[in-house]
Amino acid sequence: MMKHIETVAVHAGRAVEPGTGAVTPSITMSTTFERGRSGNYSHEFVYTRSENPNRQRLESALAMLEGGAAAMAYASGMAATAALFQTLRTGDHVIIPTDLYHGSRDLVNQIMQRWGLAADAVDMRYVDNVQRAIRPNTRLIWIESPTNPSLNIADIAAIAAIARQNDILTAVDNTWATPILQQPLALGVDVVMHSTTKYFGGHSDVLGGALIVAEDGELAASLRTMQLLVGGVPAPFDCWLLLRSLPTLPLRVRAQTATAARLAYFLDAHPKVQRVHYPGLPTHINNDVAARQMQGGFGAMLSFEVIGSAETAMQVAANVQLVTRATSLGGVESLIEHRASIEGPHSPTPDTLLRLSVGLEHIDDLMADLEMALATV
Ligand SMILES: *Cc1c(COP(=O)(O)O)cnc(C)c1O
């Protein structure tokens, strides 16, 4: 019987160790594993780049949480994204969203295009735009929903259906929603990508990435080859830390999401705020799509544009005291960031936009901190 996700989060990838009775998994630091007398590998492990007990535990847990057939863990979210793009061939065409994690955009534009991949960026809030961008050589549609940093929503099931008709692979960067709120494989996509650095890790102390596939077939085999031959695999300790964080994932994500939703309404009503980007607000253009494809909330990320200039936004970020002014997201502590300045000179992000990663602090304290910082401008 399929267990509830809270139970899966606690037990997936874990088993009492037969040799010692250890309830918590040990960390296997060994990079190499002994062969038997006949030269065979009796313990199945050979060399840690190809497989390691801690990575195996993490991968099986990630596959179960996303409802996939297999998972491949990488050293970072970017390494996972790159591994998927590296399974494509020169001359293939990909469709990406106009608004997405800037690292993914730069990977496609600065590296993959140089290797002969063709790419088009479309506004995926409208399914028709995706349909129109399909070419005979389109091999992959890369979706991010909600997007970073504009919280745009793409209709995942609709795009996956179009892709399937055209024999095109679909992948969703599910970093912001997590499988607690959104399960893209159940919506018909082929691959889910995670920066496990964010909510899976949850404590801003470990870097990681993963790809979870719907079927353990040809694609899974090439992604394992990418682990082995490109080598961007996570260290055993990093896998251990990530597995350690999984049991609290459902609780953390739900609590952080509940606070974020209330902050979105608070900021939306604030006289110093021009606009709030949060898919849970009824004014969000794809609020209905988000409500259909997400369960239990709209996530713990939001962004807002202050009235004024880039300097006004910078001043708000400088004046918060409880919220930390730093990049990244998904940790237990709330973070605020002026996005355009980290995305670089070609960033399409408005320079009055601040992104907020809502942590586990009490709502009243967060609200008071933001109120105080907004009062200074
Ligand atoms: C952080 C992030 C990434 C990149 O992951 P790293 O672990 O930093 O390499 C990709 N996509 C999204 C949505 C992210 O937030």
GROMACS .gro file of C-alpha atoms and ligand atoms in nm:
model
  392
    1MET     CA    1   0.000   0.000   0.000
    2MET     CA    2   0.121   0.350  -0.084
    3LYS     CA    3   0.193   0.532   0.242
    4HIS     CA    4   0.120   0.897   0.307
    5ILE     CA    5   0.399   1.137   0.216
    6GLU     CA    6   0.476   1.221   0.583
    7THR     CA    7   0.544   0.852   0.645
    8VAL     CA    8   0.746   0.814   0.326
    9ALA     CA    9   0.956   1.117   0.426
   10VAL     CA   10   1.047   0.951   0.758
   11HIS     CA   11   1.113   0.598   0.634
   12ALA     CA   12   1.223   0.613   0.270
   13GLY     CA   13   1.588   0.523   0.219
   14ARG     CA   14   1.624   0.410   0.579
   15ALA     CA   15   1.653   0.063   0.728
   16VAL     CA   16   1.819  -0.063   1.044
   17GLU     CA   17   2.171  -0.170   0.949
   18PRO     CA   18   2.210  -0.547   0.976
   19GLY     CA   19   2.573  -0.547   1.094
   20THR     CA   20   2.530  -0.310   1.389
   21GLY     CA   21   2.160  -0.250   1.448
   22ALA     CA   22   2.220   0.120   1.386
   23VAL     CA   23   1.886   0.295   1.342
   24THR     CA   24   2.042   0.596   1.175
   25PRO     CA   25   2.244   0.516   0.865
   26SER     CA   26   2.621   0.528   0.888
   27ILE     CA   27   2.828   0.739   0.651
   28THR     CA   28   3.031   0.527   0.412
   29MET     CA   29   3.330   0.741   0.327
   30SER     CA   30   3.518   0.470   0.143
   31THR     CA   31   3.566   0.555  -0.223
   32THR     CA   32   3.640   0.195  -0.318
   33PHE     CA   33   3.492  -0.147  -0.239
   34GLU     CA   34   3.657  -0.487  -0.219
   35ARG     CA   35   3.616  -0.757  -0.480
   36GLY     CA   36   3.544  -1.117  -0.387
   37ARG     CA   37   3.785  -1.410  -0.446
   38SER     CA   38   3.654  -1.467  -0.796
   39GLY     CA   39   3.694  -1.099  -0.883
   40ASN     CA   40   3.325  -1.027  -0.853
   41TYR     CA   41   3.177  -0.743  -0.648
   42SER     CA   42   2.986  -0.930  -0.382
   43HIS     CA   43   2.861  -0.612  -0.212
   44GLU     CA   44   2.737  -0.452  -0.540
   45PHE     CA   45   2.942  -0.134  -0.479
   46VAL     CA   46   3.258  -0.072  -0.683
   47TYR     CA   47   3.365   0.290  -0.664
   48THR     CA   48   3.186   0.587  -0.510
   49ARG     CA   49   3.154   0.784  -0.835
   50SER     CA   50   2.938   0.504  -0.975
   51GLU     CA   51   2.746   0.428  -0.654
   52ASN     CA   52   2.774   0.470  -0.279
   53PRO     CA   53   2.548   0.339   0.001
   54ASN     CA   54   2.453   0.690   0.119
   55ARG     CA   55   2.377   0.808  -0.232
   56GLN     CA   56   2.172   0.496  -0.294
   57ARG     CA   57   1.962   0.563   0.018
   58LEU     CA   58   1.907   0.926  -0.083
   59GLU     CA   59   1.818   0.836  -0.440
   60SER     CA   60   1.564   0.577  -0.337
   61ALA     CA   61   1.403   0.825  -0.093
   62LEU     CA   62   1.386   1.099  -0.357
   63ALA     CA   63   1.227   0.863  -0.609
   64MET     CA   64   0.962   0.762  -0.356
   65LEU     CA   65   0.884   1.120  -0.253
   66GLU     CA   66   0.831   1.231  -0.614
   67GLY     CA   67   0.648   0.911  -0.709
   68GLY     CA   68   0.915   0.827  -0.967
   69ALA     CA   69   1.075   0.502  -1.083
   70ALA     CA   70   1.432   0.615  -1.012
   71ALA     CA   71   1.634   0.914  -0.897
   72MET     CA   72   1.984   1.027  -0.976
   73ALA     CA   73   2.160   1.258  -0.728
   74TYR     CA   74   2.418   1.516  -0.833
   75ALA     CA   75   2.652   1.754  -0.656
   76SER     CA   76   2.424   2.055  -0.711
   77GLY     CA   77   2.103   2.159  -0.879
   78MET     CA   78   2.308   2.293  -1.169
   79ALA     CA   79   2.493   1.962  -1.208
   80ALA     CA   80   2.155   1.786  -1.226
   81THR     CA   81   2.021   2.032  -1.485
   82ALA     CA   82   2.340   2.007  -1.690
   83ALA     CA   83   2.323   1.625  -1.682
   84LEU     CA   84   1.977   1.631  -1.838
   85PHE     CA   85   2.077   1.881  -2.109
   86GLN     CA   86   2.390   1.675  -2.182
   87THR     CA   87   2.174   1.379  -2.284
   88LEU     CA   88   2.063   1.589  -2.586
   89ARG     CA   89   2.244   1.602  -2.919
   90THR     CA   90   2.384   1.877  -3.135
   91GLY     CA   91   2.101   2.016  -3.344
   92ASP     CA   92   1.828   1.936  -3.092
   93HIS     CA   93   1.590   2.213  -2.995
   94VAL     CA   94   1.466   2.291  -2.644
   95ILE     CA   95   1.194   2.522  -2.516
   96ILE     CA   96   1.255   2.704  -2.188
   97PRO     CA   97   1.047   2.965  -2.002
   98THR     CA   98   1.134   3.336  -2.032
   99ASP     CA   99   1.125   3.362  -1.654
  100LEU     CA  100   1.327   3.091  -1.479
  101TYR     CA  101   1.620   3.035  -1.247
  102HIS     CA  102   1.892   3.249  -1.407
  103GLY     CA  103   2.152   2.971  -1.378
  104SER     CA  104   1.940   2.741  -1.594
  105ARG     CA  105   1.897   3.018  -1.853
  106ASP     CA  106   2.270   3.090  -1.856
  107LEU     CA  107   2.353   2.719  -1.888
  108VAL     CA  108   2.138   2.695  -2.201
  109ASN     CA  109   2.249   3.027  -2.351
  110GLN     CA  110   2.618   3.028  -2.261
  111ILE     CA  111   2.712   2.659  -2.275
  112MET     CA  112   2.454   2.436  -2.443
  113GLN     CA  113   2.402   2.671  -2.740
  114ARG     CA  114   2.777   2.676  -2.797
  115TRP     CA  115   2.759   2.297  -2.826
  116GLY     CA  116   2.492   2.322  -3.093
  117LEU     CA  117   2.168   2.309  -2.900
  118ALA     CA  118   1.894   2.541  -3.031
  119ALA     CA  119   1.670   2.704  -2.769
  120ASP     CA  120   1.366   2.928  -2.759
  121ALA     CA  121   1.237   3.102  -2.449
  122VAL     CA  122   0.861   3.148  -2.428
  123ASP     CA  123   0.619   3.288  -2.173
  124MET     CA  124   0.485   2.958  -2.038
  125ARG     CA  125   0.194   3.123  -1.856
  126TYR     CA  126   0.016   3.069  -2.189
  127VAL     CA  127   0.013   2.711  -2.320
  128ASP     CA  128  -0.034   2.834  -2.681
  129ASN     CA  129   0.312   2.992  -2.671
  130VAL     CA  130   0.463   2.651  -2.602
  131GLN     CA  131   0.259   2.488  -2.880
  132ARG     CA  132   0.373   2.752  -3.130
  133ALA     CA  133   0.742   2.713  -3.039
  134ILE     CA  134   0.753   2.340  -3.118
  135ARG     CA  135   0.975   2.250  -3.415
  136PRO     CA  136   1.040   1.912  -3.577
  137ASN     CA  137   1.370   1.888  -3.383
  138THR     CA  138   1.226   1.989  -3.043
  139ARG     CA  139   1.338   1.727  -2.792
  140LEU     CA  140   1.280   1.885  -2.452
  141ILE     CA  141   1.041   2.129  -2.291
  142TRP     CA  142   1.191   2.260  -1.966
  143ILE     CA  143   0.926   2.391  -1.729
  144GLU     CA  144   0.966   2.583  -1.406
  145SER     CA  145   0.653   2.644  -1.198
  146PRO     CA  146   0.636   2.855  -0.989
  147THR     CA  147   0.920   3.044  -1.159
  148ASN     CA  148   1.213   3.218  -0.998
  149PRO     CA  149   1.170   3.506  -0.923
  150SER     CA  150   0.834   3.610  -1.072
  151LEU     CA  151   0.624   3.321  -0.938
  152ASN     CA  152   0.473   3.257  -1.281
  153ILE     CA  153   0.271   2.940  -1.317
  154ALA     CA  154   0.272   2.707  -1.617
  155ASP     CA  155  -0.006   2.455  -1.675
  156ILE     CA  156   0.211   2.146  -1.633
  157ALA     CA  157  -0.048   1.884  -1.737
  158ALA     CA  158  -0.147   2.079  -2.050
  159ILE     CA  159   0.215   2.126  -2.161
  160ALA     CA  160   0.298   1.762  -2.087
  161ALA     CA  161   0.001   1.650  -2.299
  162ILE     CA  162   0.113   1.860  -2.598
  163ALA     CA  163   0.469   1.734  -2.559
  164ARG     CA  164   0.355   1.372  -2.550
  165GLN     CA  165   0.161   1.414  -2.875
  166ASN     CA  166   0.481   1.543  -3.035
  167ASP     CA  167   0.711   1.284  -2.878
  168ILE     CA  168   0.894   1.552  -2.678
  169LEU     CA  169   1.040   1.503  -2.332
  170THR     CA  170   0.916   1.730  -2.051
  171ALA     CA  171   1.105   1.823  -1.737
  172VAL     CA  172   0.991   2.034  -1.442
  173ASP     CA  173   1.220   2.221  -1.205
  174ASN     CA  174   1.016   2.144  -0.892
  175THR     CA  175   1.256   2.309  -0.649
  176TRP     CA  176   1.016   2.575  -0.526
  177ALA     CA  177   0.704   2.363  -0.488
  178THR     CA  178   0.863   2.040  -0.360
  179PRO     CA  179   0.670   1.710  -0.390
  180ILE     CA  180   0.478   1.812  -0.079
  181LEU     CA  181   0.285   2.069  -0.283
  182GLN     CA  182   0.325   1.953  -0.642
  183GLN     CA  183   0.398   1.618  -0.807
  184PRO     CA  184   0.478   1.680  -1.174
  185LEU     CA  185   0.527   1.310  -1.263
  186ALA     CA  186   0.162   1.251  -1.175
  187LEU     CA  187   0.075   1.539  -1.410
  188GLY     CA  188   0.240   1.356  -1.699
  189VAL     CA  189   0.595   1.489  -1.718
  190ASP     CA  190   0.897   1.265  -1.771
  191VAL     CA  191   1.158   1.416  -1.540
  192VAL     CA  192   1.160   1.625  -1.224
  193MET     CA  193   1.464   1.829  -1.128
  194HIS     CA  194   1.545   1.954  -0.779
  195SER     CA  195   1.801   2.179  -0.629
  196THR     CA  196   1.807   1.974  -0.307
  197THR     CA  197   2.014   2.262  -0.167
  198LYS     CA  198   1.681   2.432  -0.097
  199TYR     CA  199   1.381   2.270   0.078
  200PHE     CA  200   1.512   1.912   0.083
  201GLY     CA  201   1.826   2.022   0.268
  202GLY     CA  202   1.621   2.288   0.443
  203HIS     CA  203   1.900   2.426   0.663
  204SER     CA  204   2.122   2.617   0.417
  205ASP     CA  205   2.413   2.383   0.487
  206VAL     CA  206   2.433   2.136   0.201
  207LEU     CA  207   2.449   2.167  -0.179
  208GLY     CA  208   2.281   1.907  -0.396
  209GLY     CA  209   2.067   1.831  -0.698
  210ALA     CA  210   1.858   1.547  -0.830
  211LEU     CA  211   1.668   1.420  -1.132
  212ILE     CA  212   1.372   1.190  -1.077
  213VAL     CA  213   1.233   0.998  -1.374
  214ALA     CA  214   0.888   0.853  -1.435
  215GLU     CA  215   1.031   0.540  -1.598
  216ASP     CA  216   1.353   0.354  -1.533
  217GLY     CA  217   1.436   0.326  -1.904
  218GLU     CA  218   1.672   0.471  -2.160
  219LEU     CA  219   1.673   0.823  -2.016
  220ALA     CA  220   1.751   0.695  -1.666
  221ALA     CA  221   2.039   0.495  -1.810
  222SER     CA  222   2.187   0.803  -1.981
  223LEU     CA  223   2.147   1.006  -1.665
  224ARG     CA  224   2.341   0.741  -1.472
  225THR     CA  225   2.605   0.758  -1.742
  226MET     CA  226   2.626   1.133  -1.680
  227GLN     CA  227   2.688   1.063  -1.311
  228LEU     CA  228   2.962   0.817  -1.399
  229LEU     CA  229   3.133   0.988  -1.692
  230VAL     CA  230   3.080   1.355  -1.616
  231GLY     CA  231   3.120   1.287  -1.246
  232GLY     CA  232   2.915   1.562  -1.079
  233VAL     CA  233   2.808   1.338  -0.793
  234PRO     CA  234   2.742   1.434  -0.430
  235ALA     CA  235   2.973   1.333  -0.144
  236PRO     CA  236   2.853   1.063   0.098
  237PHE     CA  237   2.825   1.314   0.383
  238ASP     CA  238   2.611   1.546   0.169
  239CYS     CA  239   2.380   1.255   0.085
  240TRP     CA  240   2.362   1.169   0.455
  241LEU     CA  241   2.276   1.530   0.549
  242LEU     CA  242   2.003   1.542   0.285
  243LEU     CA  243   1.850   1.214   0.400
  244ARG     CA  244   1.861   1.347   0.756
  245SER     CA  245   1.655   1.650   0.650
  246LEU     CA  246   1.381   1.459   0.467
  247PRO     CA  247   1.165   1.350   0.764
  248THR     CA  248   1.087   1.714   0.849
  249LEU     CA  249   1.030   1.821   0.487
  250PRO     CA  250   0.647   1.798   0.495
  251LEU     CA  251   0.622   1.986   0.826
  252ARG     CA  252   0.869   2.254   0.725
  253VAL     CA  253   0.717   2.316   0.382
  254ARG     CA  254   0.361   2.335   0.518
  255ALA     CA  255   0.450   2.569   0.804
  256GLN     CA  256   0.662   2.794   0.583
  257THR     CA  257   0.388   2.795   0.318
  258ALA     CA  258   0.118   2.897   0.567
  259THR     CA  259   0.330   3.191   0.684
  260ALA     CA  260   0.417   3.293   0.326
  261ALA     CA  261   0.049   3.302   0.227
  262ARG     CA  262  -0.031   3.540   0.513
  263LEU     CA  263   0.271   3.758   0.433
  264ALA     CA  264   0.158   3.776   0.069
  265TYR     CA  265  -0.177   3.925   0.176
  266PHE     CA  266  -0.005   4.156   0.424
  267LEU     CA  267   0.235   4.290   0.159
  268ASP     CA  268  -0.041   4.309  -0.103
  269ALA     CA  269  -0.230   4.552   0.122
  270HIS     CA  270   0.080   4.755   0.211
  271PRO     CA  271   0.091   5.116   0.082
  272LYS     CA  272   0.467   5.099   0.003
  273VAL     CA  273   0.424   4.789  -0.212
  274GLN     CA  274   0.341   4.815  -0.582
  275ARG     CA  275   0.277   4.451  -0.652
  276VAL     CA  276   0.306   4.107  -0.491
  277HIS     CA  277   0.388   3.796  -0.692
  278TYR     CA  278   0.234   3.495  -0.522
  279PRO     CA  279   0.029   3.223  -0.696
  280GLY     CA  280  -0.204   3.198  -0.394
  281LEU     CA  281  -0.339   3.550  -0.441
  282PRO     CA  282  -0.672   3.556  -0.629
  283THR     CA  283  -0.530   3.839  -0.845
  284HIS     CA  284  -0.248   3.613  -0.972
  285ILE     CA  285  -0.308   3.552  -1.342
  286ASN     CA  286  -0.280   3.173  -1.310
  287ASN     CA  287  -0.424   3.134  -0.960
  288ASP     CA  288  -0.675   2.877  -1.093
  289VAL     CA  289  -0.405   2.667  -1.263
  290ALA     CA  290  -0.191   2.678  -0.948
  291ALA     CA  291  -0.489   2.572  -0.735
  292ARG     CA  292  -0.551   2.280  -0.969
  293GLN     CA  293  -0.195   2.147  -0.987
  294MET     CA  294  -0.070   2.227  -0.636
  295GLN     CA  295  -0.206   2.069  -0.318
  296GLY     CA  296  -0.200   2.216   0.031
  297GLY     CA  297  -0.075   2.562  -0.060
  298PHE     CA  298   0.126   2.769  -0.303
  299GLY     CA  299   0.473   2.755  -0.157
  300ALA     CA  300   0.690   2.954   0.079
  301MET     CA  301   0.846   3.184  -0.182
  302LEU     CA  302   0.710   3.522  -0.283
  303SER     CA  303   0.839   3.837  -0.441
  304PHE     CA  304   0.719   4.194  -0.429
  305GLU     CA  305   0.792   4.520  -0.606
  306VAL     CA  306   0.828   4.826  -0.386
  307ILE     CA  307   0.701   5.166  -0.496
  308GLY     CA  308   1.007   5.370  -0.591
  309SER     CA  309   1.340   5.274  -0.744
  310ALA     CA  310   1.613   5.013  -0.720
  311GLU     CA  311   1.754   5.218  -0.430
  312THR     CA  312   1.422   5.194  -0.244
  313ALA     CA  313   1.428   4.815  -0.279
  314MET     CA  314   1.792   4.800  -0.170
  315GLN     CA  315   1.707   5.013   0.134
  316VAL     CA  316   1.426   4.778   0.241
  317ALA     CA  317   1.662   4.481   0.208
  318ALA     CA  318   1.925   4.670   0.410
  319ASN     CA  319   1.683   4.763   0.688
  320VAL     CA  320   1.527   4.431   0.778
  321GLN     CA  321   1.677   4.297   1.100
  322LEU     CA  322   1.527   3.954   1.155
  323VAL     CA  323   1.523   3.848   0.791
  324THR     CA  324   1.871   3.784   0.655
  325ARG     CA  325   1.983   3.960   0.339
  326ALA     CA  326   2.122   3.673   0.135
  327THR     CA  327   2.062   3.469  -0.176
  328SER     CA  328   1.919   3.114  -0.183
  329LEU     CA  329   1.600   2.984  -0.029
  330GLY     CA  330   1.424   2.697   0.140
  331GLY     CA  331   1.605   2.714   0.472
  332VAL     CA  332   1.455   2.746   0.819
  333GLU     CA  333   1.559   3.114   0.832
  334SER     CA  334   1.387   3.378   0.622
  335LEU     CA  335   1.597   3.542   0.351
  336ILE     CA  336   1.541   3.856   0.146
  337GLU     CA  337   1.717   3.939  -0.177
  338HIS     CA  338   1.733   4.209  -0.441
  339ARG     CA  339   1.715   3.975  -0.739
  340ALA     CA  340   1.815   4.192  -1.036
  341SER     CA  341   2.156   4.264  -0.885
  342ILE     CA  342   2.249   3.897  -0.842
  343GLU     CA  343   2.111   3.793  -1.181
  344GLY     CA  344   2.352   4.030  -1.357
  345PRO     CA  345   2.326   4.295  -1.630
  346HIS     CA  346   2.100   4.092  -1.863
  347SER     CA  347   1.842   4.018  -1.595
  348PRO     CA  348   1.481   4.073  -1.702
  349THR     CA  349   1.379   4.107  -1.335
  350PRO     CA  350   1.238   4.451  -1.233
  351ASP     CA  351   1.496   4.638  -1.022
  352THR     CA  352   1.235   4.722  -0.758
  353LEU     CA  353   1.172   4.351  -0.693
  354LEU     CA  354   1.263   4.182  -0.365
  355ARG     CA  355   1.239   3.808  -0.324
  356LEU     CA  356   1.145   3.658   0.008
  357SER     CA  357   1.215   3.301   0.119
  358VAL     CA  358   0.988   3.253   0.417
  359GLY     CA  359   1.136   3.049   0.701
  360LEU     CA  360   1.005   2.903   1.023
  361GLU     CA  361   1.000   3.220   1.235
  362HIS     CA  362   0.673   3.334   1.389
  363ILE     CA  363   0.450   3.523   1.146
  364ASP     CA  364   0.410   3.824   1.379
  365ASP     CA  365   0.785   3.872   1.407
  366LEU     CA  366   0.832   3.852   1.030
  367MET     CA  367   0.545   4.092   0.969
  368ALA     CA  368   0.684   4.340   1.224
  369ASP     CA  369   1.030   4.320   1.064
  370LEU     CA  370   0.896   4.388   0.713
  371GLU     CA  371   0.669   4.666   0.843
  372MET     CA  372   0.965   4.830   1.015
  373ALA     CA  373   1.187   4.805   0.704
  374LEU     CA  374   0.914   4.939   0.474
  375ALA     CA  375   0.853   5.230   0.712
  376THR     CA  376   1.212   5.349   0.650
  377VAL     CA  377   1.149   5.423   0.282
  378LIG     C1  378   1.887   2.720  -0.658
  378LIG     C2  379   1.810   2.678  -0.777
  378LIG     C3  380   1.869   2.605  -0.879
  378LIG     C4  381   2.019   2.571  -0.879
  378LIG     O1  382   2.052   2.480  -0.781
  378LIG     P1  383   2.198   2.473  -0.710
  378LIG     O2  384   2.178   2.368  -0.606
  378LIG     O3  385   2.224   2.610  -0.653
  378LIG     O4  386   2.296   2.437  -0.814
  378LIG     C5  387   1.791   2.565  -0.986
  378LIG     N1  388   1.660   2.597  -0.991
  378LIG     C6  389   1.599   2.668  -0.895
  378LIG     C7  390   1.454   2.699  -0.907
  378LIG     C8  391   1.671   2.712  -0.784
  378LIG     O5  392   1.609   2.783  -0.689
   0.00000   0.00000   0.00000
